[in-house]
JSON list of C-alpha atoms in Angstrom, two decimals:
[
{"chain": "A", "resi": 1, "resn": "MET", "atom": "CA", "xyz": [-5.04, -17.15, 14.53]},
{"chain": "A", "resi": 2, "resn": "VAL", "atom": "CA", "xyz": [-5.35, -13.38, 14.79]},
{"chain": "A", "resi": 3, "resn": "TYR", "atom": "CA", "xyz": [-2.26, -11.43, 13.87]},
{"chain": "A", "resi": 4, "resn": "SER", "atom": "CA", "xyz": [-1.63, -8.92, 16.66]},
{"chain": "A", "resi": 5, "resn": "GLN", "atom": "CA", "xyz": [1.80, -7.39, 16.11]},
{"chain": "A", "resi": 6, "resn": "ILE", "atom": "CA", "xyz": [2.37, -4.15, 14.22]},
{"chain": "A", "resi": 7, "resn": "GLN", "atom": "CA", "xyz": [5.75, -4.28, 12.53]},
{"chain": "A", "resi": 8, "resn": "LYS", "atom": "CA", "xyz": [7.44, -3.52, 9.22]},
{"chain": "A", "resi": 9, "resn": "GLY", "atom": "CA", "xyz": [5.52, -5.49, 6.58]},
{"chain": "A", "resi": 10, "resn": "THR", "atom": "CA", "xyz": [2.17, -5.43, 8.41]},
{"chain": "A", "resi": 11, "resn": "LEU", "atom": "CA", "xyz": [-0.95, -4.44, 6.50]},
{"chain": "A", "resi": 12, "resn": "LEU", "atom": "CA", "xyz": [-3.28, -2.05, 8.29]},
{"chain": "A", "resi": 13, "resn": "ILE", "atom": "CA", "xyz": [-6.86, -2.58, 7.17]},
{"chain": "A", "resi": 14, "resn": "ALA", "atom": "CA", "xyz": [-9.22, 0.28, 8.04]},
{"chain": "A", "resi": 15, "resn": "THR", "atom": "CA", "xyz": [-12.16, -0.84, 10.17]},
{"chain": "A", "resi": 16, "resn": "PRO", "atom": "CA", "xyz": [-15.69, 0.20, 9.14]},
{"chain": "A", "resi": 17, "resn": "ASP", "atom": "CA", "xyz": [-15.40, 2.94, 11.84]},
{"chain": "A", "resi": 18, "resn": "VAL", "atom": "CA", "xyz": [-12.98, 4.84, 9.57]},
{"chain": "A", "resi": 19, "resn": "GLU", "atom": "CA", "xyz": [-15.49, 6.68, 7.43]},
{"chain": "A", "resi": 20, "resn": "MET", "atom": "CA", "xyz": [-13.72, 9.38, 5.49]},
{"chain": "A", "resi": 21, "resn": "GLY", "atom": "CA", "xyz": [-10.81, 10.49, 3.40]},
{"chain": "A", "resi": 22, "resn": "ILE", "atom": "CA", "xyz": [-8.00, 8.41, 1.99]},
{"chain": "A", "resi": 23, "resn": "PHE", "atom": "CA", "xyz": [-8.23, 5.96, 4.91]},
{"chain": "A", "resi": 24, "resn": "PHE", "atom": "CA", "xyz": [-11.86, 4.97, 4.15]},
{"chain": "A", "resi": 25, "resn": "ARG", "atom": "CA", "xyz": [-11.59, 1.25, 3.35]},
{"chain": "A", "resi": 26, "resn": "GLY", "atom": "CA", "xyz": [-7.85, 1.84, 3.19]},
{"chain": "A", "resi": 27, "resn": "VAL", "atom": "CA", "xyz": [-5.11, -0.77, 3.19]},
{"chain": "A", "resi": 28, "resn": "ILE", "atom": "CA", "xyz": [-1.73, 0.52, 4.33]},
{"chain": "A", "resi": 29, "resn": "LEU", "atom": "CA", "xyz": [1.60, -1.28, 4.18]},
{"chain": "A", "resi": 30, "resn": "VAL", "atom": "CA", "xyz": [3.69, -0.42, 7.26]},
{"chain": "A", "resi": 31, "resn": "CYS", "atom": "CA", "xyz": [7.19, 0.31, 5.90]},
{"chain": "A", "resi": 32, "resn": "GLU", "atom": "CA", "xyz": [8.82, 1.34, 9.17]},
{"chain": "A", "resi": 33, "resn": "HIS", "atom": "CA", "xyz": [7.68, 0.98, 12.77]},
{"chain": "A", "resi": 34, "resn": "SER", "atom": "CA", "xyz": [9.69, 1.88, 15.85]},
{"chain": "A", "resi": 35, "resn": "ALA", "atom": "CA", "xyz": [9.41, 3.55, 19.25]},
{"chain": "A", "resi": 36, "resn": "ASN", "atom": "CA", "xyz": [9.84, 6.90, 17.44]},
{"chain": "A", "resi": 37, "resn": "GLY", "atom": "CA", "xyz": [6.82, 6.41, 15.18]},
{"chain": "A", "resi": 38, "resn": "SER", "atom": "CA", "xyz": [5.65, 4.72, 12.02]},
{"chain": "A", "resi": 39, "resn": "PHE", "atom": "CA", "xyz": [5.33, 5.33, 8.32]},
{"chain": "A", "resi": 40, "resn": "GLY", "atom": "CA", "xyz": [3.43, 3.45, 5.65]},
{"chain": "A", "resi": 41, "resn": "LEU", "atom": "CA", "xyz": [1.97, 3.59, 2.17]},
{"chain": "A", "resi": 42, "resn": "VAL", "atom": "CA", "xyz": [-1.68, 3.33, 1.24]},
{"chain": "A", "resi": 43, "resn": "ILE", "atom": "CA", "xyz": [-1.65, 0.58, -1.40]},
{"chain": "A", "resi": 44, "resn": "ASN", "atom": "CA", "xyz": [-5.28, 0.31, -2.50]},
{"chain": "A", "resi": 45, "resn": "LYS", "atom": "CA", "xyz": [-6.11, 3.78, -3.80]},
{"chain": "A", "resi": 46, "resn": "SER", "atom": "CA", "xyz": [-5.45, 4.17, -7.53]},
{"chain": "A", "resi": 47, "resn": "LEU", "atom": "CA", "xyz": [-4.42, 7.57, -8.74]},
{"chain": "A", "resi": 48, "resn": "ASP", "atom": "CA", "xyz": [-5.09, 8.92, -12.21]},
{"chain": "A", "resi": 49, "resn": "LEU", "atom": "CA", "xyz": [-2.13, 11.18, -12.78]},
{"chain": "A", "resi": 50, "resn": "GLU", "atom": "CA", "xyz": [-0.22, 12.58, -15.72]},
{"chain": "A", "resi": 51, "resn": "LEU", "atom": "CA", "xyz": [3.48, 12.29, -14.91]},
{"chain": "A", "resi": 52, "resn": "PRO", "atom": "CA", "xyz": [6.21, 14.46, -16.42]},
{"chain": "A", "resi": 53, "resn": "GLU", "atom": "CA", "xyz": [7.69, 12.71, -19.46]},
{"chain": "A", "resi": 54, "resn": "GLU", "atom": "CA", "xyz": [11.24, 12.96, -18.09]},
{"chain": "A", "resi": 55, "resn": "ILE", "atom": "CA", "xyz": [10.15, 10.80, -15.13]},
{"chain": "A", "resi": 56, "resn": "VAL", "atom": "CA", "xyz": [7.75, 8.39, -16.81]},
{"chain": "A", "resi": 57, "resn": "ASN", "atom": "CA", "xyz": [7.39, 8.35, -20.55]},
{"chain": "A", "resi": 58, "resn": "ILE", "atom": "CA", "xyz": [4.04, 6.61, -20.99]},
{"chain": "A", "resi": 59, "resn": "HIS", "atom": "CA", "xyz": [4.98, 5.84, -24.61]},
{"chain": "A", "resi": 60, "resn": "ASN", "atom": "CA", "xyz": [7.96, 3.77, -23.42]},
{"chain": "A", "resi": 61, "resn": "LEU", "atom": "CA", "xyz": [5.95, 1.93, -20.79]},
{"chain": "A", "resi": 62, "resn": "ALA", "atom": "CA", "xyz": [6.67, -1.67, -21.75]},
{"chain": "A", "resi": 63, "resn": "ASN", "atom": "CA", "xyz": [6.15, -3.13, -18.26]},
{"chain": "A", "resi": 64, "resn": "PRO", "atom": "CA", "xyz": [2.50, -4.15, -17.76]},
{"chain": "A", "resi": 65, "resn": "HIS", "atom": "CA", "xyz": [2.98, -4.40, -13.96]},
{"chain": "A", "resi": 66, "resn": "VAL", "atom": "CA", "xyz": [3.12, -0.68, -13.16]},
{"chain": "A", "resi": 67, "resn": "SER", "atom": "CA", "xyz": [0.46, 1.26, -11.32]},
{"chain": "A", "resi": 68, "resn": "ILE", "atom": "CA", "xyz": [0.09, 4.66, -9.70]},
{"chain": "A", "resi": 69, "resn": "ARG", "atom": "CA", "xyz": [-1.27, 4.89, -6.16]},
{"chain": "A", "resi": 70, "resn": "ALA", "atom": "CA", "xyz": [-2.15, 7.62, -3.67]},
{"chain": "A", "resi": 71, "resn": "GLY", "atom": "CA", "xyz": [0.34, 6.63, -0.96]},
{"chain": "A", "resi": 72, "resn": "GLY", "atom": "CA", "xyz": [-1.07, 8.85, 1.76]},
{"chain": "A", "resi": 73, "resn": "PRO", "atom": "CA", "xyz": [-1.99, 12.34, 2.87]},
{"chain": "A", "resi": 74, "resn": "VAL", "atom": "CA", "xyz": [1.56, 13.54, 3.72]},
{"chain": "A", "resi": 75, "resn": "GLN", "atom": "CA", "xyz": [3.82, 15.08, 1.02]},
{"chain": "A", "resi": 76, "resn": "THR", "atom": "CA", "xyz": [1.54, 14.02, -1.85]},
{"chain": "A", "resi": 77, "resn": "ASN", "atom": "CA", "xyz": [4.00, 15.41, -4.42]},
{"chain": "A", "resi": 78, "resn": "GLN", "atom": "CA", "xyz": [6.71, 12.98, -3.26]},
{"chain": "A", "resi": 79, "resn": "MET", "atom": "CA", "xyz": [6.93, 9.71, -5.23]},
{"chain": "A", "resi": 80, "resn": "MET", "atom": "CA", "xyz": [8.04, 6.49, -3.56]},
{"chain": "A", "resi": 81, "resn": "LEU", "atom": "CA", "xyz": [8.69, 3.22, -5.36]},
{"chain": "A", "resi": 82, "resn": "LEU", "atom": "CA", "xyz": [7.24, 0.00, -3.99]},
{"chain": "A", "resi": 83, "resn": "HIS", "atom": "CA", "xyz": [8.37, -2.97, -6.10]},
{"chain": "A", "resi": 84, "resn": "THR", "atom": "CA", "xyz": [9.39, -6.63, -6.35]},
{"chain": "A", "resi": 85, "resn": "SER", "atom": "CA", "xyz": [13.02, -6.15, -7.42]},
{"chain": "A", "resi": 86, "resn": "SER", "atom": "CA", "xyz": [15.80, -7.29, -5.07]},
{"chain": "A", "resi": 87, "resn": "LYS", "atom": "CA", "xyz": [18.53, -6.00, -7.41]},
{"chain": "A", "resi": 88, "resn": "LEU", "atom": "CA", "xyz": [19.31, -2.78, -5.48]},
{"chain": "A", "resi": 89, "resn": "PRO", "atom": "CA", "xyz": [20.12, -3.83, -1.90]},
{"chain": "A", "resi": 90, "resn": "THR", "atom": "CA", "xyz": [21.98, -0.59, -1.17]},
{"chain": "A", "resi": 91, "resn": "GLN", "atom": "CA", "xyz": [19.09, 1.61, -2.37]},
{"chain": "A", "resi": 92, "resn": "THR", "atom": "CA", "xyz": [16.11, -0.33, -1.10]},
{"chain": "A", "resi": 93, "resn": "LEU", "atom": "CA", "xyz": [14.50, -1.45, 2.13]},
{"chain": "A", "resi": 94, "resn": "GLN", "atom": "CA", "xyz": [12.95, -4.91, 2.19]},
{"chain": "A", "resi": 95, "resn": "VAL", "atom": "CA", "xyz": [9.51, -4.33, 3.71]},
{"chain": "A", "resi": 96, "resn": "CYS", "atom": "CA", "xyz": [8.31, -7.94, 3.65]},
{"chain": "A", "resi": 97, "resn": "ASP", "atom": "CA", "xyz": [9.10, -11.05, 1.62]},
{"chain": "A", "resi": 98, "resn": "GLY", "atom": "CA", "xyz": [9.47, -10.01, -2.04]},
{"chain": "A", "resi": 99, "resn": "VAL", "atom": "CA", "xyz": [8.47, -6.37, -1.43]},
{"chain": "A", "resi": 100, "resn": "PHE", "atom": "CA", "xyz": [11.00, -3.53, -1.57]},
{"chain": "A", "resi": 101, "resn": "LEU", "atom": "CA", "xyz": [10.83, 0.23, -1.08]},
{"chain": "A", "resi": 102, "resn": "GLY", "atom": "CA", "xyz": [13.19, 2.62, -2.86]},
{"chain": "A", "resi": 103, "resn": "GLY", "atom": "CA", "xyz": [15.28, 2.92, -5.98]},
{"chain": "A", "resi": 104, "resn": "ASP", "atom": "CA", "xyz": [16.52, 5.79, -8.12]},
{"chain": "A", "resi": 105, "resn": "LEU", "atom": "CA", "xyz": [15.26, 7.32, -11.35]},
{"chain": "A", "resi": 106, "resn": "GLN", "atom": "CA", "xyz": [17.49, 5.03, -13.45]},
{"chain": "A", "resi": 107, "resn": "PHE", "atom": "CA", "xyz": [16.03, 1.95, -11.73]},
{"chain": "A", "resi": 108, "resn": "LEU", "atom": "CA", "xyz": [12.51, 3.27, -12.36]},
{"chain": "A", "resi": 109, "resn": "GLN", "atom": "CA", "xyz": [13.14, 3.97, -16.04]},
{"chain": "A", "resi": 110, "resn": "ASP", "atom": "CA", "xyz": [14.76, 0.54, -16.53]},
{"chain": "A", "resi": 111, "resn": "ALA", "atom": "CA", "xyz": [11.85, -1.16, -14.75]},
{"chain": "A", "resi": 112, "resn": "LEU", "atom": "CA", "xyz": [9.24, 0.70, -16.81]},
{"chain": "A", "resi": 113, "resn": "SER", "atom": "CA", "xyz": [10.87, -0.10, -20.15]},
{"chain": "A", "resi": 114, "resn": "ASP", "atom": "CA", "xyz": [11.35, -3.84, -19.42]},
{"chain": "A", "resi": 115, "resn": "PRO", "atom": "CA", "xyz": [8.38, -5.95, -20.58]},
{"chain": "A", "resi": 116, "resn": "ASN", "atom": "CA", "xyz": [9.40, -8.58, -18.01]},
{"chain": "A", "resi": 117, "resn": "GLY", "atom": "CA", "xyz": [10.23, -6.01, -15.36]},
{"chain": "A", "resi": 118, "resn": "PRO", "atom": "CA", "xyz": [9.27, -6.07, -11.69]},
{"chain": "A", "resi": 119, "resn": "SER", "atom": "CA", "xyz": [5.86, -5.08, -10.37]},
{"chain": "A", "resi": 120, "resn": "VAL", "atom": "CA", "xyz": [6.08, -1.40, -9.43]},
{"chain": "A", "resi": 121, "resn": "ASN", "atom": "CA", "xyz": [3.64, 0.82, -7.54]},
{"chain": "A", "resi": 122, "resn": "LEU", "atom": "CA", "xyz": [4.44, 4.52, -7.86]},
{"chain": "A", "resi": 123, "resn": "CYS", "atom": "CA", "xyz": [3.10, 5.84, -4.56]},
{"chain": "A", "resi": 124, "resn": "PHE", "atom": "CA", "xyz": [2.50, 9.58, -4.12]},
{"chain": "A", "resi": 125, "resn": "GLY", "atom": "CA", "xyz": [2.57, 10.67, -0.50]},
{"chain": "A", "resi": 126, "resn": "TYR", "atom": "CA", "xyz": [2.66, 8.54, 2.62]},
{"chain": "A", "resi": 127, "resn": "ALA", "atom": "CA", "xyz": [1.00, 8.06, 5.99]},
{"chain": "A", "resi": 128, "resn": "GLY", "atom": "CA", "xyz": [2.89, 8.86, 9.17]},
{"chain": "A", "resi": 129, "resn": "TRP", "atom": "CA", "xyz": [2.31, 8.44, 12.91]},
{"chain": "A", "resi": 130, "resn": "GLY", "atom": "CA", "xyz": [4.18, 9.89, 15.89]},
{"chain": "A", "resi": 131, "resn": "ALA", "atom": "CA", "xyz": [5.51, 7.77, 18.75]},
{"chain": "A", "resi": 132, "resn": "GLY", "atom": "CA", "xyz": [2.75, 5.50, 20.09]},
{"chain": "A", "resi": 133, "resn": "GLN", "atom": "CA", "xyz": [0.07, 7.02, 17.85]},
{"chain": "A", "resi": 134, "resn": "LEU", "atom": "CA", "xyz": [-0.45, 3.99, 15.60]},
{"chain": "A", "resi": 135, "resn": "GLU", "atom": "CA", "xyz": [-0.66, 1.63, 18.58]},
{"chain": "A", "resi": 136, "resn": "ARG", "atom": "CA", "xyz": [-3.34, 3.88, 20.12]},
{"chain": "A", "resi": 137, "resn": "GLU", "atom": "CA", "xyz": [-5.33, 3.94, 16.86]},
{"chain": "A", "resi": 138, "resn": "PHE", "atom": "CA", "xyz": [-5.09, 0.14, 16.70]},
{"chain": "A", "resi": 139, "resn": "LEU", "atom": "CA", "xyz": [-6.16, -0.31, 20.34]},
{"chain": "A", "resi": 140, "resn": "ASP", "atom": "CA", "xyz": [-9.01, 2.18, 19.79]},
{"chain": "A", "resi": 141, "resn": "GLY", "atom": "CA", "xyz": [-10.35, -0.05, 16.99]},
{"chain": "A", "resi": 142, "resn": "GLY", "atom": "CA", "xyz": [-9.27, 1.97, 13.94]},
{"chain": "A", "resi": 143, "resn": "TRP", "atom": "CA", "xyz": [-7.30, -0.82, 12.25]},
{"chain": "A", "resi": 144, "resn": "TYR", "atom": "CA", "xyz": [-7.23, -4.55, 11.73]},
{"chain": "A", "resi": 145, "resn": "ILE", "atom": "CA", "xyz": [-3.80, -6.00, 11.01]},
{"chain": "A", "resi": 146, "resn": "HIS", "atom": "CA", "xyz": [-2.70, -8.76, 8.66]},
{"chain": "A", "resi": 147, "resn": "PRO", "atom": "CA", "xyz": [0.73, -9.87, 7.36]},
{"chain": "A", "resi": 148, "resn": "GLY", "atom": "CA", "xyz": [1.68, -8.19, 4.08]},
{"chain": "A", "resi": 149, "resn": "THR", "atom": "CA", "xyz": [2.53, -10.31, 1.04]},
{"chain": "A", "resi": 150, "resn": "SER", "atom": "CA", "xyz": [3.69, -9.42, -2.44]},
{"chain": "A", "resi": 151, "resn": "ARG", "atom": "CA", "xyz": [0.66, -11.33, -3.79]},
{"chain": "A", "resi": 152, "resn": "ILE", "atom": "CA", "xyz": [-1.77, -9.01, -2.00]},
{"chain": "A", "resi": 153, "resn": "ILE", "atom": "CA", "xyz": [0.23, -5.85, -2.69]},
{"chain": "A", "resi": 154, "resn": "PHE", "atom": "CA", "xyz": [0.83, -6.40, -6.40]},
{"chain": "A", "resi": 155, "resn": "ASN", "atom": "CA", "xyz": [-1.75, -8.93, -7.63]},
{"chain": "A", "resi": 156, "resn": "VAL", "atom": "CA", "xyz": [-5.04, -7.91, -6.01]},
{"chain": "A", "resi": 157, "resn": "GLU", "atom": "CA", "xyz": [-6.94, -5.10, -7.76]},
{"chain": "A", "resi": 158, "resn": "PRO", "atom": "CA", "xyz": [-6.85, -1.94, -5.60]},
{"chain": "A", "resi": 159, "resn": "ASP", "atom": "CA", "xyz": [-10.65, -1.61, -5.40]},
{"chain": "A", "resi": 160, "resn": "LYS", "atom": "CA", "xyz": [-11.00, -5.28, -4.39]},
{"chain": "A", "resi": 161, "resn": "MET", "atom": "CA", "xyz": [-8.15, -5.32, -1.85]},
{"chain": "A", "resi": 162, "resn": "TRP", "atom": "CA", "xyz": [-10.07, -4.24, 1.28]},
{"chain": "A", "resi": 163, "resn": "PRO", "atom": "CA", "xyz": [-12.84, -6.88, 1.02]},
{"chain": "A", "resi": 164, "resn": "SER", "atom": "CA", "xyz": [-10.41, -9.50, -0.30]},
{"chain": "A", "resi": 165, "resn": "ILE", "atom": "CA", "xyz": [-8.10, -9.25, 2.75]},
{"chain": "A", "resi": 166, "resn": "LEU", "atom": "CA", "xyz": [-11.06, -9.30, 5.15]},
{"chain": "A", "resi": 167, "resn": "ARG", "atom": "CA", "xyz": [-12.40, -12.47, 3.46]},
{"chain": "A", "resi": 168, "resn": "GLU", "atom": "CA", "xyz": [-8.93, -14.01, 3.73]},
{"chain": "A", "resi": 169, "resn": "MET", "atom": "CA", "xyz": [-8.89, -13.20, 7.47]},
{"chain": "A", "resi": 170, "resn": "GLY", "atom": "CA", "xyz": [-12.11, -15.21, 7.88]},
{"chain": "A", "resi": 171, "resn": "GLY", "atom": "CA", "xyz": [-14.68, -15.22, 10.67]},
{"chain": "A", "resi": 172, "resn": "LYS", "atom": "CA", "xyz": [-16.19, -11.86, 11.62]},
{"chain": "A", "resi": 173, "resn": "TYR", "atom": "CA", "xyz": [-13.84, -10.12, 9.17]},
{"chain": "A", "resi": 174, "resn": "ALA", "atom": "CA", "xyz": [-15.28, -12.08, 6.23]},
{"chain": "A", "resi": 175, "resn": "THR", "atom": "CA", "xyz": [-18.76, -10.87, 7.23]},
{"chain": "A", "resi": 176, "resn": "LEU", "atom": "CA", "xyz": [-17.52, -7.25, 7.28]},
{"chain": "A", "resi": 177, "resn": "SER", "atom": "CA", "xyz": [-16.14, -7.64, 3.75]},
{"chain": "A", "resi": 178, "resn": "MET", "atom": "CA", "xyz": [-19.73, -7.79, 2.44]},
{"chain": "A", "resi": 179, "resn": "ILE", "atom": "CA", "xyz": [-20.83, -4.42, 3.89]},
{"chain": "A", "resi": 180, "resn": "PRO", "atom": "CA", "xyz": [-21.74, -2.15, 0.95]},
{"chain": "A", "resi": 181, "resn": "GLU", "atom": "CA", "xyz": [-19.53, 0.90, 0.52]},
{"chain": "A", "resi": 182, "resn": "ASP", "atom": "CA", "xyz": [-22.56, 3.19, 0.59]},
{"chain": "A", "resi": 183, "resn": "LEU", "atom": "CA", "xyz": [-24.92, 2.09, 3.34]},
{"chain": "A", "resi": 184, "resn": "SER", "atom": "CA", "xyz": [-27.76, 4.18, 1.88]},
{"chain": "A", "resi": 185, "resn": "VAL", "atom": "CA", "xyz": [-28.12, 1.67, -0.98]},
{"chain": "A", "resi": 186, "resn": "ASN", "atom": "CA", "xyz": [-28.75, -1.16, 1.47]}
]
């Protein structure tokens, strides 16, 4: 069955036609989708970043389930928390089953210092679309869509996520997952 509905919790998987920038082989979690537009976080682009110690003290990082991601091209200095903790219902938005967006600095520091803490992706920036724009991009063949799961979001290595989801989708998508990143080496 092909998943054909864009909604909160949908994964957008860039088609091979998307050839440049942060969206090349990108996987985006749609966090909000309405008639007014959409916003999502790129979840498969690792970011090597030194964070200010008052935000994240790397020496106190006891939680092994924390990673830093480039969330998208808009407001790249803004950090958003994507995580598996349901403990802050008033501060967070449930995006899909077991995946939450939001939380304050205290939540982040508690999560980072807890060896059994939740999985947390610190996402810098986001992707946004105006009214109807994402639907047009989808209909024009820019994206495949697949239901988001906490397993994919937090347990699949970022650089393996794009081919992994395509293989999971099966059929023609599985074939696409084997296309080399650089076609000149083929």
